[in-house]
Coordinates of C-alpha atoms in Angstrom, one line a residue:
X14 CA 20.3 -7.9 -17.8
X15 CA 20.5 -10.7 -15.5
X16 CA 18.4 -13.6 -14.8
X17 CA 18.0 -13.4 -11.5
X18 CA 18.4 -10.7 -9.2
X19 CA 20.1 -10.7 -6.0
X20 CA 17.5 -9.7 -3.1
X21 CA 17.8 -8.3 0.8
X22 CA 14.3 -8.4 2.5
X23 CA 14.0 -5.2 4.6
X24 CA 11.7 -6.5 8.0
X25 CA 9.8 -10.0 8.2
X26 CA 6.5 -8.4 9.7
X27 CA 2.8 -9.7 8.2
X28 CA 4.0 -8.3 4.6
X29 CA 7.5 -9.0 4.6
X30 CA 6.9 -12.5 5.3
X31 CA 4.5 -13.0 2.3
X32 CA 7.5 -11.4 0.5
X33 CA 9.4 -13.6 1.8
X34 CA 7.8 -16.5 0.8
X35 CA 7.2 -15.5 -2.5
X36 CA 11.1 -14.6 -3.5
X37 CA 12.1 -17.9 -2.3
X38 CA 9.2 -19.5 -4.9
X39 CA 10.4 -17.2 -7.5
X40 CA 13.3 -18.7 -9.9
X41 CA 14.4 -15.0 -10.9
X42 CA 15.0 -13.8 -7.5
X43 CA 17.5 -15.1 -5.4
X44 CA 17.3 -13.9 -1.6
X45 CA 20.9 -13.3 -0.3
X46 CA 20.3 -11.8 3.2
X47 CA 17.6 -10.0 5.2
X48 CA 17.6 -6.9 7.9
X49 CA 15.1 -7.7 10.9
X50 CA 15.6 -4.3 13.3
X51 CA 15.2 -6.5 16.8
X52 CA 17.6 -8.4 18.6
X53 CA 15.5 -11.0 19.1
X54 CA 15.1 -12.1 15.2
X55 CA 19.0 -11.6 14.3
X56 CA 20.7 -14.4 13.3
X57 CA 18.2 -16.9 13.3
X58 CA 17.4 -18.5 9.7
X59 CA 15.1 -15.9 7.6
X60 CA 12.5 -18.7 6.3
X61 CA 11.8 -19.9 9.9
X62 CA 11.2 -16.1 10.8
X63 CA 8.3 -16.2 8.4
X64 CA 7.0 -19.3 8.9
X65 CA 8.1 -21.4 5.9
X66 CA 11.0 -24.3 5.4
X67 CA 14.7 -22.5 6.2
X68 CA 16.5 -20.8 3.6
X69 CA 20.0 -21.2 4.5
X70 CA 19.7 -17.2 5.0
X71 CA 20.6 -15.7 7.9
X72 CA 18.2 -12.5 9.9
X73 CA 21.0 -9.5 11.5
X74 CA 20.6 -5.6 11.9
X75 CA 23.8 -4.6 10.8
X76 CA 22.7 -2.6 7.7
X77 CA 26.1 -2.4 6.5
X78 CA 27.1 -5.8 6.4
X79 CA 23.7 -6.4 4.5
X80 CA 25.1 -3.6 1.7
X81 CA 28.3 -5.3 1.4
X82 CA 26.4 -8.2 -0.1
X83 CA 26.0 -5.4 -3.2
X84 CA 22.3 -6.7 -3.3
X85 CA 20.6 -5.5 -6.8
X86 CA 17.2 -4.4 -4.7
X87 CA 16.2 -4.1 -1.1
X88 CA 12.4 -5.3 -0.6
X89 CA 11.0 -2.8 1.9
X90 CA 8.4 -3.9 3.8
X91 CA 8.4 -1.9 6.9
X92 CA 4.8 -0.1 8.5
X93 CA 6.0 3.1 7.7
X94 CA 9.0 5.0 5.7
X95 CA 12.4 6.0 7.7
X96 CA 14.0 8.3 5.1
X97 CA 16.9 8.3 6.7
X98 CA 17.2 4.4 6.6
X99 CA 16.1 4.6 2.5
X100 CA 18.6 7.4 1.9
X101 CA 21.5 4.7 3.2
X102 CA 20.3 2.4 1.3
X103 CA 20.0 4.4 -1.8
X104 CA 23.1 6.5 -1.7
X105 CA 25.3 2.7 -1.6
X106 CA 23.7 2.0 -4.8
X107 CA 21.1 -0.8 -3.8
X108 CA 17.3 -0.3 -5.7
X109 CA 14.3 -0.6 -3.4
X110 CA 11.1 -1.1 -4.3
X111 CA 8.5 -0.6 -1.3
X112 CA 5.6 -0.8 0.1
X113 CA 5.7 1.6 3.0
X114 CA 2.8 3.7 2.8
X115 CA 5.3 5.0 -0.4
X116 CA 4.0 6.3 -4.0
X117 CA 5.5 9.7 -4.7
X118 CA 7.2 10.9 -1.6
X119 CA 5.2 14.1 -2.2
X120 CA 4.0 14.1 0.9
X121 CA 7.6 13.9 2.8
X122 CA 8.6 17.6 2.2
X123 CA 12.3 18.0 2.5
X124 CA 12.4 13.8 2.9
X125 CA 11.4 13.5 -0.7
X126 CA 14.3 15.8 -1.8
X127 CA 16.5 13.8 0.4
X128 CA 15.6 10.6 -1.4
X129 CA 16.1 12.1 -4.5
X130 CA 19.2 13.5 -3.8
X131 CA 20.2 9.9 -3.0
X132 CA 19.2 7.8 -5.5
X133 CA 21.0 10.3 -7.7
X134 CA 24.3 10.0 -5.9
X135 CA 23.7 6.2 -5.9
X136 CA 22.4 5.3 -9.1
X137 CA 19.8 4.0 -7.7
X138 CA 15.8 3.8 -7.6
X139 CA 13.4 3.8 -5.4
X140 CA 9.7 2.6 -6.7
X141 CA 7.0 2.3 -3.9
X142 CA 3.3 0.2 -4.3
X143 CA 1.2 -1.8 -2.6
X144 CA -2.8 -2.9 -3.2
X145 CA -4.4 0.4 -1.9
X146 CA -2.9 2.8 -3.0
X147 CA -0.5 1.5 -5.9
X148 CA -2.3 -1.4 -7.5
X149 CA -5.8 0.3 -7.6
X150 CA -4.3 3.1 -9.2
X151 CA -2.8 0.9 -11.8
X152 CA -5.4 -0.9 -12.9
X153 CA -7.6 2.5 -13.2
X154 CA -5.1 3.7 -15.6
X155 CA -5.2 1.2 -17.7
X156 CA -8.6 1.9 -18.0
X157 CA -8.7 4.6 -19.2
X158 CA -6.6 3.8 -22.0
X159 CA -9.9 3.0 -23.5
X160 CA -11.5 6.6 -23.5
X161 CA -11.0 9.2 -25.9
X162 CA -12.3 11.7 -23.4
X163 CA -11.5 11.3 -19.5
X164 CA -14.0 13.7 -17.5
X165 CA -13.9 11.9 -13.6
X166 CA -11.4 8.7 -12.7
X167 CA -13.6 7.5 -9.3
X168 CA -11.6 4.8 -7.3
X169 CA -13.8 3.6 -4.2
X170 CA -12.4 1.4 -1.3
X171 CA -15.0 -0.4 0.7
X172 CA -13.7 -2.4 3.9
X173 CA -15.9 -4.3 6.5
X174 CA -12.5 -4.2 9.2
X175 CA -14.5 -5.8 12.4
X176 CA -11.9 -8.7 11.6
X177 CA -8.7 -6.9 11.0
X178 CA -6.7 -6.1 14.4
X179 CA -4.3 -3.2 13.9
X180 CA -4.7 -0.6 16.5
X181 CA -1.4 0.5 15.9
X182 CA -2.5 1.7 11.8
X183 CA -6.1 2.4 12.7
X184 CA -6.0 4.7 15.1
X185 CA -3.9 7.2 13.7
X186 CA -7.2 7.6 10.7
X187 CA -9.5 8.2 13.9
X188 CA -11.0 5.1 14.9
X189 CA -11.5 4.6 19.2
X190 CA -11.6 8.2 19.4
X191 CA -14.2 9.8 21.0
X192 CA -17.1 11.1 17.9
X193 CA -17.0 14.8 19.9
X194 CA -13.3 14.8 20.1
X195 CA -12.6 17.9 18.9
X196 CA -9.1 16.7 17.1
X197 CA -11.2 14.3 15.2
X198 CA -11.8 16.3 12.2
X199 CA -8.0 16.5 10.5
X200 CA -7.4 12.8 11.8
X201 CA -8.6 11.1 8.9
X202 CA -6.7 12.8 6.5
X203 CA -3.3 13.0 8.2
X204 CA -3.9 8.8 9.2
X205 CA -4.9 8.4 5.1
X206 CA -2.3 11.2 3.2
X207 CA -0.5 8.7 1.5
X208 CA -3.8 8.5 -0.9
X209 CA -2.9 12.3 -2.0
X210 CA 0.1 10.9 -3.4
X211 CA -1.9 8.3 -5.3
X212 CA -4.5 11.5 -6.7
X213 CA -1.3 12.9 -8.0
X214 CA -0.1 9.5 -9.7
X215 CA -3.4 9.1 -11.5
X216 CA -3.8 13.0 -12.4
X217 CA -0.2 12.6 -13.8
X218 CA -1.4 9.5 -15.7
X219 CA -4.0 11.4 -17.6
X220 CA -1.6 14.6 -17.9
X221 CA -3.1 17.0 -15.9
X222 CA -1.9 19.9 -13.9
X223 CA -3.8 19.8 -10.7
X224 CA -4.6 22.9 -8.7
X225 CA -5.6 21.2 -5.7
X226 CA -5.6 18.0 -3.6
X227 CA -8.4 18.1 -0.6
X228 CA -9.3 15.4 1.4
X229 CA -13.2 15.3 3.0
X230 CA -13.3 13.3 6.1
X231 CA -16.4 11.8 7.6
X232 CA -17.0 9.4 10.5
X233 CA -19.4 6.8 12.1
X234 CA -19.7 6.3 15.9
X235 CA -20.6 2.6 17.6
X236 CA -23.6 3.0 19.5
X237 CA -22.4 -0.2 21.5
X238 CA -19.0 -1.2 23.2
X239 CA -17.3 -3.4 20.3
X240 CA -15.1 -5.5 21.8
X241 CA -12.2 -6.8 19.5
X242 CA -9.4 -9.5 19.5
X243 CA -6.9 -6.9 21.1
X244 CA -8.8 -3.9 21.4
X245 CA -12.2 -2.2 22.2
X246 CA -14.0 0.6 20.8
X247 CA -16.7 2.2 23.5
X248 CA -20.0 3.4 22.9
X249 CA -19.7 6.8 21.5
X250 CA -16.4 5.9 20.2
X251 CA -15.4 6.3 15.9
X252 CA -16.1 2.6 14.4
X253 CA -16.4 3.8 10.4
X254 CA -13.9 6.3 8.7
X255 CA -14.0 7.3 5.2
X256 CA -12.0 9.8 3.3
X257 CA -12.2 10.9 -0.1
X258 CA -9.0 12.5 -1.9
X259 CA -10.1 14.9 -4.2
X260 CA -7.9 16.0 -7.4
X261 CA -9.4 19.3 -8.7
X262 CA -8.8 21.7 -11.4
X263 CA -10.5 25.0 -12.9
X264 CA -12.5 24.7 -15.6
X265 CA -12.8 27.7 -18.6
X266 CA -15.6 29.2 -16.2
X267 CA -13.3 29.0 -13.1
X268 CA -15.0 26.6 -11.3
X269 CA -13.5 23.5 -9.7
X270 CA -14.0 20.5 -10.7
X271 CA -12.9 17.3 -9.1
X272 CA -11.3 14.7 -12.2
X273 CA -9.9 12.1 -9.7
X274 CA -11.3 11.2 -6.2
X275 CA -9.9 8.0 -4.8
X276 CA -11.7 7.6 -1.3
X277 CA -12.0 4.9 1.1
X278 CA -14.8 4.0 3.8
X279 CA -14.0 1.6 6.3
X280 CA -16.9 0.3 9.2
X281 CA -16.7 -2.5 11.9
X282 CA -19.2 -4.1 13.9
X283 CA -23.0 -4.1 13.0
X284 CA -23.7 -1.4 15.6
X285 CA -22.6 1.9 13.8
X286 CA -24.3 4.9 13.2
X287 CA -25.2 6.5 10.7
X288 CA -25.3 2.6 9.3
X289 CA -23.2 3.0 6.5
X290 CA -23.9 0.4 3.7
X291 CA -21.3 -1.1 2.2
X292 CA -20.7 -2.5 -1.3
X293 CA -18.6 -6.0 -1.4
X294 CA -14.8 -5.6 0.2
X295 CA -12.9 -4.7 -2.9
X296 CA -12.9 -1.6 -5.1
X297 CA -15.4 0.3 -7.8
X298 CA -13.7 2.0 -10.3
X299 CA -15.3 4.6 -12.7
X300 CA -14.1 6.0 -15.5
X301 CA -16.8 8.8 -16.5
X302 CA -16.0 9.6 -19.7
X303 CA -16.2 8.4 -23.3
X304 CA -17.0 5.6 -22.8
X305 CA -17.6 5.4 -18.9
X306 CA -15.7 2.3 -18.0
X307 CA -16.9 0.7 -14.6
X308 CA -15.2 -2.2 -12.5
X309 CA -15.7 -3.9 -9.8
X310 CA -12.5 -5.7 -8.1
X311 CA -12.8 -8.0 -5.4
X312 CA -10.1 -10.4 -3.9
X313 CA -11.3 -14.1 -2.9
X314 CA -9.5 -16.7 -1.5
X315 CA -8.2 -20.3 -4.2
X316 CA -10.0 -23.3 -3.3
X317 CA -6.5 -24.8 -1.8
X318 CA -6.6 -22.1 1.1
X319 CA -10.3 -22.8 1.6
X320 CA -9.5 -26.6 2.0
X321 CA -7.0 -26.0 4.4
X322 CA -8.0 -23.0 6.6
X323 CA -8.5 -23.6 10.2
X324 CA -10.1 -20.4 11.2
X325 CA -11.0 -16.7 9.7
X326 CA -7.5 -15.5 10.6
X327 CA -5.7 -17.9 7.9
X328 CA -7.5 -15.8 5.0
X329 CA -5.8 -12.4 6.2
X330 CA -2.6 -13.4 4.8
X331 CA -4.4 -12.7 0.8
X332 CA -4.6 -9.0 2.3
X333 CA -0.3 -9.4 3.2
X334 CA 0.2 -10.7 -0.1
X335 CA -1.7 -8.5 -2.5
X336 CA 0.3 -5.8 -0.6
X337 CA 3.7 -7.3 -1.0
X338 CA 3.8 -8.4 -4.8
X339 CA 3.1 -4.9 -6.7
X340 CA 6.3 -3.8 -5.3
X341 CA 7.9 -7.5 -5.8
X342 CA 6.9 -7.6 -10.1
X343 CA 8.5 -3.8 -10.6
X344 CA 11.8 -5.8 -9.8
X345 CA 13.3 -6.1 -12.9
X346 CA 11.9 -2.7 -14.4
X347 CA 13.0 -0.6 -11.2
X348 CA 16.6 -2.5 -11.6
X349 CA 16.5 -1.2 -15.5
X350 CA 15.2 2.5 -14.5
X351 CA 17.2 5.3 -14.7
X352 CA 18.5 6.7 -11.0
X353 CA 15.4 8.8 -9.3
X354 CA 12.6 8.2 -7.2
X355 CA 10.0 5.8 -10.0
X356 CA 6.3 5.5 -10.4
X357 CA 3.8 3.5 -12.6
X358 CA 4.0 6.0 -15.4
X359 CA 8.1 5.9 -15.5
X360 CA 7.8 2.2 -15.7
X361 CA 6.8 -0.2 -18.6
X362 CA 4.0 -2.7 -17.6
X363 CA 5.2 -5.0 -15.2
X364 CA 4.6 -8.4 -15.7
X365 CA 4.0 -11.4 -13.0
X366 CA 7.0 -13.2 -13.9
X367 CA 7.9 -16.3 -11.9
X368 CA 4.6 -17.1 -10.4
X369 CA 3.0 -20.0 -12.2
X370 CA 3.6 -23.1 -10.0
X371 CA 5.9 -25.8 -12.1
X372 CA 6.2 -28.6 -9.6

């Protein structure tokens, strides 16, 4: 196995330039080239892209001259999957590890088979992560690995996002829409179906057959017009979502009963109704079982960035990072894999190699 392993960044967006970042600190991964899709980031140097020293590394869009480097893994960072673009990748033999709103693939249909299909023709893996879903997920199976009996695995999201401008990801789960839209309903759980793969990751985790994934949707309206740094939501208008994924089975009696529900309840502003209250930003996770194991995760900022910070915006990048280095650590254990589309439980544990500061 080698030492290092030869790396092409897919996309220098928010994520992909934390990734960035962080493969050129890393002494096991060497970056050797990196696709950026518009014309207007080709051939200009990849580490002045992402706002860090130059690399020496040079940005294009011609995806087969970024093969030909015979990379050992593609970091995909993209908004959201092209399976057509993975199934290129794949087929010439590269490994990517993503985080593309990517766990299982269950969720493509055919797409999934088509990846599959490709890795195997390739020899290649493809492993997706990210924070939410991916990392929660991992961390909750793990502890469970305490319980002799597992009877509920609860994983619950809670997001004040009056701060975080993304129109573009947000209003696909419902939020701006009008509360009496009548499409509102289904919103939620197309905008969030990415989590049903994670239901299935867990349920697999614990070894159980699941005969049924649900999501229940529900939504908060602003009762004022709440006015954003590119957007506004009107009066009237969605400003909370929350959806909980629901894994159930039949017990003896044939009733259902729900063993994983990973849900998430996102609010902005301080003008919503109902007024959902929040817990801290971060995660609870409950294992109900014997013994019921409870954690509460939060993310805050080391006292370096808090020195240095100029304004509220220069703390969003801890959200860009803890979303780019799940993928980044399966590295070397998605390069080892056998050919095949990878999750947490085909994978040893993977370790945060290369990430304690030397100089």
């Amino acid at each position: 196995m080698p030492n290092t392993y030869r790396v092409v960044q897919w996309t220098t967006g928010n994520v992909g330039k934390s990734s960035v970042a962080a493969i050129a600190r890393n002494p096991h991964l060497e970056l050797v080239g990196c696709y950026a899709w518009s014309a207007e980031k080709a051939g200009r140097d990849v580490g002045e892209l992402c706002g860090i020293e130059p690399l020496g590394v040079t940005a294009t869009n011609d995806v087969g001259e970024l093969l030909a480097l015979k990379p050992d893994v593609v970091v995909y960072n993209p908004m959201w999957i092209d399976v057509d673009e993975l199934v290129g990748i794949l087929e010439a033999g590269v490994n990517v590890v993503a985080s593309a709103s990517f766990i299982t693939g269950r969720n493509l249909g055919d797409g999934r088979d088509k990846l599959e299909k490709a890795c195997q023709k390739g020899g290649s893996t493809l492993f997706g992560s990210g924070v939410s879903p991916g990392f929660a997920e991992l961390l909750a199976i793990v502890a469970a690995t305490a319980c002799d009996r597992v009877d509920k695995i609860i994983i619950a999201e809670s997001a004040d996002t009056t701060l975080y401008d993304s129109p573009d990801t947000e209003r696909p789960t419902g939020f701006g829409t009008a509360i009496d839209d009548p499409n509102l309903q289904p919103m939620a759980e197309k905008g969030t179906a990415v989590f049903a793969e994670a239901v299935q990751l867990v349920a697999d985790a614990i070894g159980v057959e699941l005969d049924e994934i649900k999501c229940v949707p529900e939504y908060a309206q602003t009762t004022e017009d709440l006015v954003m740094a590119s957007w506004t939501i009107p009066a009237g208008h969605v400003a909370g979502v929350a959806a909980s994924w629901q894994g159930l089975v039949k017990d003896a009696a044939g009733r259902q009963q729900t063993v994983v529900d990973i849900n998430v309840r996102w609010k902005k502003g301080q003008t919503l109704e109902p007024d959902w209250q929040l817990d801290a930003d971060g995660w609870k996770i409950t294992i109900e079982g014997r013994p019921t194991v409870n954690m509460q995760v939060g993310f805050l900022p080391p006292q370096d960035m808090i020195e240095n910070a100029k304004t509220i915006e220069d703390f969003f990048v801890l959200g860009h990072i803890m979303t780019a280095m799940p993928p980044i650590h399966a590295i070397s254990a998605v390069v080892a894999a056998a050919p095949g589309i990878a999750t947490y439980n085909d994978l040893p544990l993977n370790l945060p190699r290369g990430v304690v500061p030397t100089a």
